[in-house]
């Protein structure tokens, strides 16, 4: 009987990392590893790191050190770093953090089981050597689909059917064909992310992501559909499409409008109640895409638009496009088609050369835009980016002051936007119902969920003060009766009527 081997995956960062972790989980489960939730209960703790900004890097290092402490107190024998920070820094991270027993890059994912077994046995696997992943794929997007030997986290497919054991562990995505998904869910949430593509061809001067995530490459529609069907079978009700830039989907497959075709097909998958698209570039928004996002049943009218700034001079220095007026026109177009549409965005303040007038222009845009959720970040140099070489850097105290000011304004404006929704009736996906044993005060809520304008983790939630008629995974109608900051307080109205399903059941009878 094979030796029992246990592994825990600790995931930091964005939803793309969550998909990558579930790919790693699928590979490990297929090779006989037992997945456990807590690092303290695992032989090997795998930390899927984030390397986007300094705060995320610090969180990743802290997680690795915390996992390392378990080696003195619990079962854990080895700690391994994977993910963006490991890919970006490789040997440098290994030298700076000897507490990590291994630092593995994306190229190691296909052999993750062997890598962990080597480390668990006390062996040494050479730390990853970073390289510019933009150079691994052809310059022409249409030639990239044939580059099958390039590691693309989250795109993994199961082996050919004849090489797959008949008794795969329960919960592992089965191989129904040569391009079936290889994934193992790590939680029971009714929401799951699906990777639409990887990498980015944009060259924003502040961003290092393309250098370690590579150039843009789409997943095939059949793969995305197959994975969505499998997730629906696992009880998932909402999928969120993620990538570095979803508006570019299909350009390497010969059809830049492929997302407009794919979305209705995903929405028609049995069991899926909502499809959400994240990471949209304002400069690449198309009238047809706006139409599909605002008029397709079960597709959320949700716009995660990466504005970053609105002053033309700052945007040009960022290697981006647009200005306040064009952005406001885009929002007007969206809201004319779908008045309840949700819009969120992130902004960078204190960018090199940002004048007081530029900052005032950004304030004007945020004030007029009526966004549902706003993330604000202070500029800091990122290794290997063009902006790190710019002159006219602002003093840190100026950056900090502008960050604090705009953050306060954003908090006020998003709270006001939430108040505008009082009286609206929304379709809410219930995610958690508290059973009364949570040591909650009587005035605390009984259940929480999210409406179409609220993405997981980032955009607030809907609070139910009573749990009668509610259950996790159910899509219900709720009337907004109050707010708590960006959160909405709502009353249960009734079940959402699925006309399509009712017609199918009637036809079957």
Coordinates of C-alpha atoms in Angstrom, one line a residue:
X1 CA 0.0 0.0 0.0
X2 CA 1.5 3.4 -1.0
X3 CA 2.7 5.6 1.8
X4 CA 0.1 8.3 2.9
X5 CA 1.3 11.7 1.8
X6 CA -0.6 14.9 2.7
X7 CA -0.4 18.4 1.3
X8 CA -2.0 21.7 2.0
X9 CA -2.3 24.6 -0.5
X10 CA -2.2 28.1 1.0
X11 CA -3.3 30.6 -1.7
X12 CA -2.6 34.3 -1.7
X13 CA -3.4 37.0 -4.2
X14 CA -6.1 37.1 -6.9
X15 CA -8.7 34.8 -8.3
X16 CA -6.2 33.7 -11.0
X17 CA -4.0 32.2 -8.3
X18 CA -7.0 30.4 -6.8
X19 CA -7.5 28.6 -10.2
X20 CA -3.8 27.8 -10.3
X21 CA -4.0 26.2 -6.9
X22 CA -6.9 24.1 -7.9
X23 CA -4.9 22.9 -10.9
X24 CA -2.0 21.9 -8.6
X25 CA -4.5 20.2 -6.3
X26 CA -5.9 18.2 -9.3
X27 CA -2.4 17.1 -10.3
X28 CA -1.5 16.1 -6.7
X29 CA -4.8 14.3 -6.1
X30 CA -4.4 12.4 -9.4
X31 CA -1.0 11.2 -8.2
X32 CA -2.2 10.0 -4.8
X33 CA -1.6 12.9 -2.5
X34 CA -4.2 13.5 0.2
X35 CA -5.3 17.2 0.3
X36 CA -5.9 18.7 3.7
X37 CA -7.2 22.2 4.6
X38 CA -4.7 23.2 7.3
X39 CA -1.0 23.5 6.7
X40 CA -0.4 22.2 10.3
X41 CA -2.0 18.9 9.2
X42 CA 0.1 18.4 6.1
X43 CA 3.4 16.8 5.4
X44 CA 4.1 19.6 2.8
X45 CA 2.7 23.1 2.9
X46 CA 2.6 24.7 -0.6
X47 CA 2.3 28.5 -0.5
X48 CA 0.9 30.0 -3.8
X49 CA 2.5 33.4 -3.6
X50 CA 1.5 36.8 -5.0
X51 CA 4.2 39.1 -6.5
X52 CA 2.2 42.0 -7.7
X53 CA 3.0 44.9 -5.2
X54 CA 5.1 45.3 -2.1
X55 CA 2.2 44.6 0.3
X56 CA 1.3 41.3 -1.5
X57 CA 5.0 40.3 -1.5
X58 CA 5.2 40.9 2.3
X59 CA 2.0 38.8 2.8
X60 CA 3.6 36.0 0.8
X61 CA 6.8 36.1 2.8
X62 CA 4.8 36.2 6.1
X63 CA 2.8 33.1 5.0
X64 CA 6.0 31.2 4.2
X65 CA 7.5 32.1 7.5
X66 CA 4.3 31.1 9.3
X67 CA 4.2 27.8 7.5
X68 CA 7.9 27.2 8.4
X69 CA 7.1 27.7 12.1
X70 CA 4.8 24.6 11.8
X71 CA 7.9 22.4 11.3
X72 CA 8.8 22.9 14.9
X73 CA 5.3 22.4 16.3
X74 CA 3.2 20.2 14.0
X75 CA 3.3 17.6 11.3
X76 CA 4.7 19.8 8.6
X77 CA 8.0 18.6 7.2
X78 CA 8.5 20.9 4.2
X79 CA 7.4 24.3 3.0
X80 CA 7.4 25.1 -0.7
X81 CA 6.9 28.4 -2.5
X82 CA 5.1 28.5 -5.9
X83 CA 3.1 31.2 -7.7
X84 CA 3.9 34.7 -9.0
X85 CA 6.5 35.7 -6.4
X86 CA 8.4 32.4 -6.8
X87 CA 8.2 32.7 -10.6
X88 CA 9.3 36.4 -10.5
X89 CA 12.3 36.0 -8.1
X90 CA 13.2 32.4 -8.0
X91 CA 16.7 31.9 -6.8
X92 CA 16.8 35.4 -5.3
X93 CA 13.8 34.5 -3.1
X94 CA 15.4 31.1 -2.2
X95 CA 18.6 32.9 -1.0
X96 CA 16.7 35.6 0.9
X97 CA 14.3 33.1 2.5
X98 CA 16.1 29.8 3.4
X99 CA 13.1 28.8 5.4
X100 CA 11.5 27.7 2.1
X101 CA 12.6 24.2 1.3
X102 CA 11.8 24.7 -2.4
X103 CA 11.0 27.6 -4.7
X104 CA 9.3 26.3 -7.8
X105 CA 8.3 28.2 -11.0
X106 CA 5.5 27.6 -13.4
X107 CA 7.6 25.2 -15.4
X108 CA 7.6 22.9 -12.4
X109 CA 3.7 22.6 -12.2
X110 CA 3.5 19.7 -14.6
X111 CA 5.8 17.7 -12.4
X112 CA 4.6 19.1 -9.1
X113 CA 4.1 15.6 -7.5
X114 CA 7.7 14.6 -8.2
X115 CA 9.1 17.9 -7.0
X116 CA 7.3 17.7 -3.7
X117 CA 8.2 14.1 -3.2
X118 CA 11.9 14.9 -3.8
X119 CA 11.7 17.8 -1.2
X120 CA 9.8 15.7 1.3
X121 CA 12.4 12.9 1.0
X122 CA 15.1 15.5 2.0
X123 CA 16.4 16.0 -1.5
X124 CA 17.1 19.4 -3.2
X125 CA 15.4 20.6 -6.3
X126 CA 17.2 23.5 -7.9
X127 CA 15.4 26.8 -7.3
X128 CA 13.6 28.3 -10.2
X129 CA 15.7 30.6 -12.5
X130 CA 13.5 33.6 -13.5
X131 CA 13.2 34.5 -17.2
X132 CA 11.1 36.9 -19.2
X133 CA 8.1 34.8 -20.1
X134 CA 7.0 37.2 -22.9
X135 CA 9.8 35.7 -25.0
X136 CA 8.5 32.1 -24.7
X137 CA 5.5 32.6 -27.0
X138 CA 5.6 33.8 -30.7
X139 CA 5.2 37.6 -31.2
X140 CA 2.2 37.0 -33.4
X141 CA -0.8 36.1 -31.3
X142 CA -2.3 33.8 -33.9
X143 CA 0.9 31.6 -33.8
X144 CA 0.7 31.1 -30.0
X145 CA -1.9 28.3 -29.8
X146 CA 0.7 25.9 -31.3
X147 CA 3.2 26.5 -28.5
X148 CA 2.1 23.5 -26.5
X149 CA 5.3 23.1 -24.5
X150 CA 5.0 26.5 -22.7
X151 CA 3.7 26.2 -19.1
X152 CA 0.4 28.0 -18.7
X153 CA -0.9 27.8 -15.1
X154 CA -4.6 27.3 -14.9
X155 CA -4.8 25.9 -18.5
X156 CA -3.9 22.4 -17.5
X157 CA -5.6 19.5 -19.3
X158 CA -5.8 15.9 -18.1
X159 CA -3.7 13.3 -19.9
X160 CA -5.0 11.3 -22.8
X161 CA -8.0 9.1 -21.7
X162 CA -6.1 5.8 -22.0
X163 CA -3.5 7.0 -19.4
X164 CA -6.0 8.1 -16.8
X165 CA -6.8 5.6 -14.0
X166 CA -10.4 4.5 -13.8
X167 CA -10.6 5.2 -10.0
X168 CA -9.7 8.9 -9.9
X169 CA -10.2 10.4 -6.4
X170 CA -13.7 11.8 -5.8
X171 CA -14.0 15.4 -6.8
X172 CA -11.2 15.4 -9.4
X173 CA -12.3 16.6 -12.8
X174 CA -12.5 13.4 -15.0
X175 CA -10.9 13.2 -18.4
X176 CA -13.7 13.0 -20.8
X177 CA -11.4 13.8 -23.7
X178 CA -7.8 14.8 -24.5
X179 CA -8.5 18.4 -23.4
X180 CA -10.6 17.8 -20.3
X181 CA -9.9 20.0 -17.3
X182 CA -7.5 18.9 -14.6
X183 CA -8.7 20.6 -11.4
X184 CA -9.7 19.8 -7.8
X185 CA -11.9 22.2 -5.8
X186 CA -10.5 23.4 -2.6
X187 CA -13.7 24.7 -1.0
X188 CA -17.5 24.2 -1.3
X189 CA -18.4 27.8 -2.2
X190 CA -21.2 28.1 -4.8
X191 CA -18.8 30.5 -6.7
X192 CA -15.7 29.5 -8.7
X193 CA -13.3 31.3 -11.0
X194 CA -12.6 30.0 -14.5
X195 CA -9.5 31.1 -16.3
X196 CA -10.3 32.5 -19.7
X197 CA -6.7 33.3 -20.7
X198 CA -3.2 33.9 -19.3
X199 CA -0.7 36.7 -19.8
X200 CA -1.0 40.2 -21.2
X201 CA 0.2 42.0 -24.3
X202 CA -0.2 45.5 -22.9
X203 CA 2.9 47.3 -21.7
X204 CA 1.6 49.5 -18.9
X205 CA 4.7 51.3 -17.5
X206 CA 3.9 50.5 -13.9
X207 CA 3.2 46.8 -14.3
X208 CA 5.6 43.8 -14.2
X209 CA 3.0 41.1 -14.6
X210 CA 3.7 40.4 -18.4
X211 CA 7.3 39.7 -17.6
X212 CA 6.5 36.8 -15.3
X213 CA 3.0 35.7 -16.5
X214 CA 4.0 36.0 -20.2
X215 CA 2.2 37.1 -23.4
X216 CA -1.5 36.8 -23.8
X217 CA -2.9 33.4 -24.8
X218 CA -6.6 32.4 -24.8
X219 CA -8.0 29.1 -23.7
X220 CA -10.1 27.3 -26.3
X221 CA -13.9 27.9 -25.9
X222 CA -14.5 24.1 -25.6
X223 CA -12.1 24.0 -22.6
X224 CA -13.8 26.8 -20.9
X225 CA -17.2 25.3 -21.5
X226 CA -16.1 21.8 -20.4
X227 CA -14.7 23.2 -17.1
X228 CA -17.8 25.2 -16.5
X229 CA -20.0 22.1 -17.0
X230 CA -17.8 20.2 -14.5
X231 CA -18.0 23.0 -11.9
X232 CA -21.8 23.0 -12.3
X233 CA -21.8 19.3 -11.5
X234 CA -19.8 20.1 -8.3
X235 CA -22.6 22.5 -7.2
X236 CA -21.2 25.8 -8.5
X237 CA -23.9 28.3 -9.3
X238 CA -21.7 31.3 -10.3
X239 CA -18.6 31.4 -12.4
X240 CA -16.3 34.3 -12.7
X241 CA -14.1 34.5 -15.8
X242 CA -10.6 35.7 -15.0
X243 CA -7.4 36.6 -16.8
X244 CA -5.1 39.5 -17.0
X245 CA -7.3 41.1 -19.8
X246 CA -10.6 39.5 -20.7
X247 CA -11.3 42.0 -23.4
X248 CA -8.5 40.5 -25.5
X249 CA -10.0 37.0 -25.4
X250 CA -10.0 35.3 -28.8
X251 CA -7.5 37.6 -30.6
X252 CA -5.1 34.7 -30.9
X253 CA -7.9 32.4 -32.0
X254 CA -8.8 34.5 -34.9
X255 CA -11.9 36.2 -33.5
X256 CA -11.6 39.2 -31.1
X257 CA -15.4 39.0 -30.6
X258 CA -15.2 35.4 -29.4
X259 CA -16.2 36.4 -25.8
X260 CA -19.5 37.8 -27.1
X261 CA -20.2 34.3 -28.6
X262 CA -19.0 32.3 -25.6
X263 CA -20.9 34.1 -22.8
X264 CA -24.4 33.0 -23.9
X265 CA -23.1 29.4 -24.2
X266 CA -21.7 29.5 -20.6
X267 CA -25.0 31.1 -19.3
X268 CA -26.9 28.1 -20.9
X269 CA -24.9 25.5 -18.9
X270 CA -27.3 23.5 -16.7
X271 CA -26.9 24.5 -13.1
X272 CA -25.2 27.8 -13.7
X273 CA -27.2 30.8 -12.4
X274 CA -24.7 33.6 -13.0
X275 CA -21.7 34.3 -15.3
X276 CA -19.5 37.2 -14.3
X277 CA -16.6 38.7 -16.3
X278 CA -13.8 40.5 -14.6
X279 CA -10.7 42.4 -15.7
X280 CA -11.9 44.5 -18.6
X281 CA -9.8 47.2 -20.3
X282 CA -11.7 50.4 -21.1
X283 CA -9.7 51.1 -24.3
X284 CA -10.8 47.7 -25.6
X285 CA -14.5 47.8 -24.8
X286 CA -16.7 47.1 -27.8
X287 CA -20.3 48.0 -28.4
X288 CA -21.1 44.3 -29.0
X289 CA -19.5 43.2 -25.8
X290 CA -21.4 45.9 -23.8
X291 CA -24.6 44.6 -25.5
X292 CA -24.0 41.0 -24.4
X293 CA -23.0 42.0 -20.9
X294 CA -26.1 44.1 -20.4
X295 CA -28.7 42.0 -22.1
X296 CA -27.9 38.3 -21.8
X297 CA -29.9 36.3 -19.3
X298 CA -27.7 35.0 -16.4
X299 CA -24.7 37.1 -17.5
X300 CA -24.1 39.7 -14.8
X301 CA -24.2 43.4 -16.0
X302 CA -20.9 43.8 -14.2
X303 CA -18.0 45.9 -15.4
X304 CA -14.6 45.6 -13.7
X305 CA -12.9 48.4 -15.7
X306 CA -9.3 49.1 -15.2
X307 CA -9.2 52.9 -15.4
X308 CA -6.1 53.4 -13.2
X309 CA -6.3 57.2 -13.7
X310 CA -8.3 59.8 -15.7
X311 CA -5.8 62.6 -16.3
X312 CA -4.6 62.3 -19.9
X313 CA -1.0 63.2 -19.2
X314 CA -0.7 60.6 -16.4
X315 CA -2.4 57.9 -18.6
X316 CA 0.0 58.5 -21.4
X317 CA 2.9 58.1 -19.0
X318 CA 1.3 54.9 -17.8
X319 CA 1.2 53.7 -21.5
X320 CA -2.6 53.7 -21.3
X321 CA -5.4 55.5 -23.2
X322 CA -8.4 57.6 -22.4
X323 CA -9.5 60.6 -20.3
X324 CA -12.2 61.7 -17.9
X325 CA -14.8 62.5 -20.6
X326 CA -14.3 59.3 -22.6
X327 CA -14.5 57.2 -19.5
X328 CA -17.7 59.0 -18.4
X329 CA -19.2 58.5 -21.9
X330 CA -18.4 54.7 -21.6
X331 CA -20.2 54.6 -18.2
X332 CA -23.2 56.5 -19.6
X333 CA -23.4 54.0 -22.5
X334 CA -23.4 51.1 -20.0
X335 CA -26.0 52.6 -17.7
X336 CA -28.3 53.6 -20.5
X337 CA -28.5 49.9 -21.4
X338 CA -28.5 48.5 -17.9
X339 CA -29.3 51.1 -15.1
X340 CA -28.5 48.6 -12.3
X341 CA -25.1 47.7 -13.8
X342 CA -22.3 47.4 -11.4
X343 CA -19.0 49.1 -12.1
X344 CA -15.7 48.9 -10.1
X345 CA -12.2 50.1 -10.8
X346 CA -8.7 50.6 -9.3
X347 CA -6.7 53.7 -9.3
X348 CA -3.0 54.6 -8.7
X349 CA -2.2 58.0 -7.1
X350 CA 1.2 59.7 -6.8
X351 CA 2.4 58.4 -10.2
X352 CA 5.7 60.0 -11.3
X353 CA 4.9 63.5 -12.6
X354 CA 1.3 63.6 -11.3
X355 CA 0.6 67.3 -10.7
X356 CA -2.0 68.8 -8.4
X357 CA -4.2 69.4 -11.5
X358 CA -3.9 65.8 -12.5
X359 CA -4.9 64.7 -9.1
X360 CA -7.9 67.1 -9.1
X361 CA -8.9 65.6 -12.5
X362 CA -8.9 62.1 -11.0
X363 CA -11.0 63.4 -8.1
X364 CA -13.5 64.9 -10.6
X365 CA -13.8 61.6 -12.4
X366 CA -14.3 59.5 -9.3
X367 CA -16.9 62.0 -8.0
X368 CA -18.9 61.9 -11.3
X369 CA -18.5 58.2 -12.1
X370 CA -20.8 56.8 -9.4
X371 CA -18.7 53.6 -9.1
X372 CA -19.9 50.7 -6.8
X373 CA -16.4 49.8 -5.6
X374 CA -13.1 51.6 -5.8
X375 CA -9.6 50.4 -5.0
X376 CA -6.9 53.0 -4.5
X377 CA -3.2 52.4 -4.4
X378 CA -0.2 54.6 -3.8
X379 CA 2.5 54.4 -6.5
X380 CA 5.7 52.5 -5.7
X381 CA 8.5 51.4 -8.0
X382 CA 8.2 47.8 -9.2
X383 CA 11.3 45.9 -10.3
X384 CA 11.9 45.9 -14.0
X385 CA 9.1 48.3 -15.0
X386 CA 9.6 51.4 -17.2
X387 CA 8.0 53.7 -14.6
X388 CA 10.8 52.8 -12.1
X389 CA 13.2 54.6 -14.4
X390 CA 11.1 57.8 -14.6
X391 CA 12.2 61.1 -13.2
X392 CA 9.9 63.5 -11.3
X393 CA 9.1 61.0 -8.6
X394 CA 6.8 62.5 -5.9
X395 CA 7.9 62.6 -2.3
X396 CA 6.5 59.7 -0.3
X397 CA 4.7 62.0 2.1
X398 CA 2.8 63.5 -1.0
X399 CA 1.9 60.1 -2.2
X400 CA 0.7 59.1 1.2
X401 CA -1.4 62.3 1.6
X402 CA -3.1 61.8 -1.8
X403 CA -3.7 58.1 -1.1
X404 CA -5.4 58.9 2.2
X405 CA -7.4 61.7 0.7
X406 CA -8.7 59.7 -2.3
X407 CA -9.3 56.7 -0.1
X408 CA -11.6 58.7 2.2
X409 CA -13.4 60.2 -0.9
X410 CA -13.8 56.7 -2.4
X411 CA -15.3 55.4 0.8
X412 CA -17.8 58.2 1.0
X413 CA -18.8 57.9 -2.7
X414 CA -19.2 54.1 -2.7
X415 CA -21.4 54.4 0.4
X416 CA -23.5 57.0 -1.4
X417 CA -23.8 54.7 -4.4
X418 CA -25.0 51.9 -2.2
X419 CA -27.6 54.2 -0.7
X420 CA -28.9 54.8 -4.3
X421 CA -29.8 51.2 -4.4
X422 CA -32.3 51.3 -1.5
X423 CA -35.6 50.2 -2.8
X424 CA -34.2 48.2 -5.7
X425 CA -35.1 44.5 -6.0
X426 CA -32.0 42.4 -6.8
X427 CA -31.2 38.8 -7.6
X428 CA -28.9 37.6 -4.9
X429 CA -26.8 34.4 -4.7
X430 CA -26.9 33.3 -1.1
X431 CA -23.4 32.2 0.0
X432 CA -23.6 31.7 3.8
X433 CA -26.5 31.1 6.2
X434 CA -25.6 31.3 9.9
X435 CA -27.2 28.7 12.1
X436 CA -27.3 30.7 15.3
X437 CA -24.3 28.9 16.8
X438 CA -21.8 31.5 15.6
X439 CA -21.9 33.4 18.9
X440 CA -23.4 36.3 17.0
X441 CA -25.2 39.2 18.7
X442 CA -28.9 39.4 18.1
X443 CA -28.5 42.5 15.9
X444 CA -26.1 40.8 13.5
X445 CA -27.1 39.4 10.2
X446 CA -28.4 35.9 9.6
X447 CA -27.2 35.3 6.0
X448 CA -25.0 36.9 3.4
X449 CA -24.9 36.8 -0.4
X450 CA -24.0 38.9 -3.4
X451 CA -26.0 40.7 -6.1
X452 CA -24.9 41.0 -9.7
X453 CA -22.9 44.1 -9.1
X454 CA -20.8 42.5 -6.3
X455 CA -17.9 40.3 -7.2
X456 CA -16.4 38.0 -4.5
X457 CA -14.0 39.5 -1.9
X458 CA -13.9 43.0 -3.5
X459 CA -17.3 44.7 -3.8
X460 CA -19.3 44.3 -0.7
X461 CA -22.2 42.0 0.0
X462 CA -25.9 41.7 0.7
X463 CA -26.8 41.2 4.3
X464 CA -30.0 39.4 5.3
X465 CA -31.4 40.1 8.7
X466 CA -33.5 36.9 8.6
X467 CA -32.6 33.5 7.3
X468 CA -36.1 32.0 6.6
X469 CA -36.3 30.7 3.1
X470 CA -32.6 31.0 2.5
X471 CA -29.9 28.4 1.8
X472 CA -26.4 28.5 0.4
X473 CA -26.3 28.3 -3.4
X474 CA -29.9 29.5 -3.9
X475 CA -30.6 32.5 -6.1
X476 CA -33.3 34.7 -4.5
X477 CA -34.9 38.0 -5.0
X478 CA -34.2 40.5 -2.3
X479 CA -35.4 44.1 -1.7
X480 CA -32.7 46.6 -0.5
X481 CA -33.9 48.3 2.7
X482 CA -30.7 49.8 4.1
X483 CA -26.9 50.0 3.8
X484 CA -23.8 49.5 6.0
X485 CA -21.1 51.3 4.0
X486 CA -20.9 49.5 0.7
X487 CA -22.9 46.5 2.0
X488 CA -26.6 46.3 1.3
X489 CA -29.2 45.3 3.9
X490 CA -32.0 43.4 2.2
X491 CA -35.2 41.5 2.9
X492 CA -36.0 38.1 1.2
X493 CA -38.7 38.5 -1.4
X494 CA -38.8 35.0 -3.0
X495 CA -37.2 32.5 -5.3
X496 CA -35.9 33.6 -8.7
X497 CA -38.0 32.0 -11.3
X498 CA -35.9 30.2 -13.9
X499 CA -38.2 30.3 -16.9
X500 CA -35.9 28.3 -19.1
X501 CA -35.6 25.4 -16.6
X502 CA -39.4 25.4 -16.1
X503 CA -39.9 25.1 -19.9
X504 CA -37.5 22.2 -20.1
X505 CA -39.2 20.4 -17.2
X506 CA -42.6 20.9 -18.8
X507 CA -41.3 19.7 -22.2
X508 CA -39.8 16.6 -20.5
X509 CA -43.2 15.8 -18.9

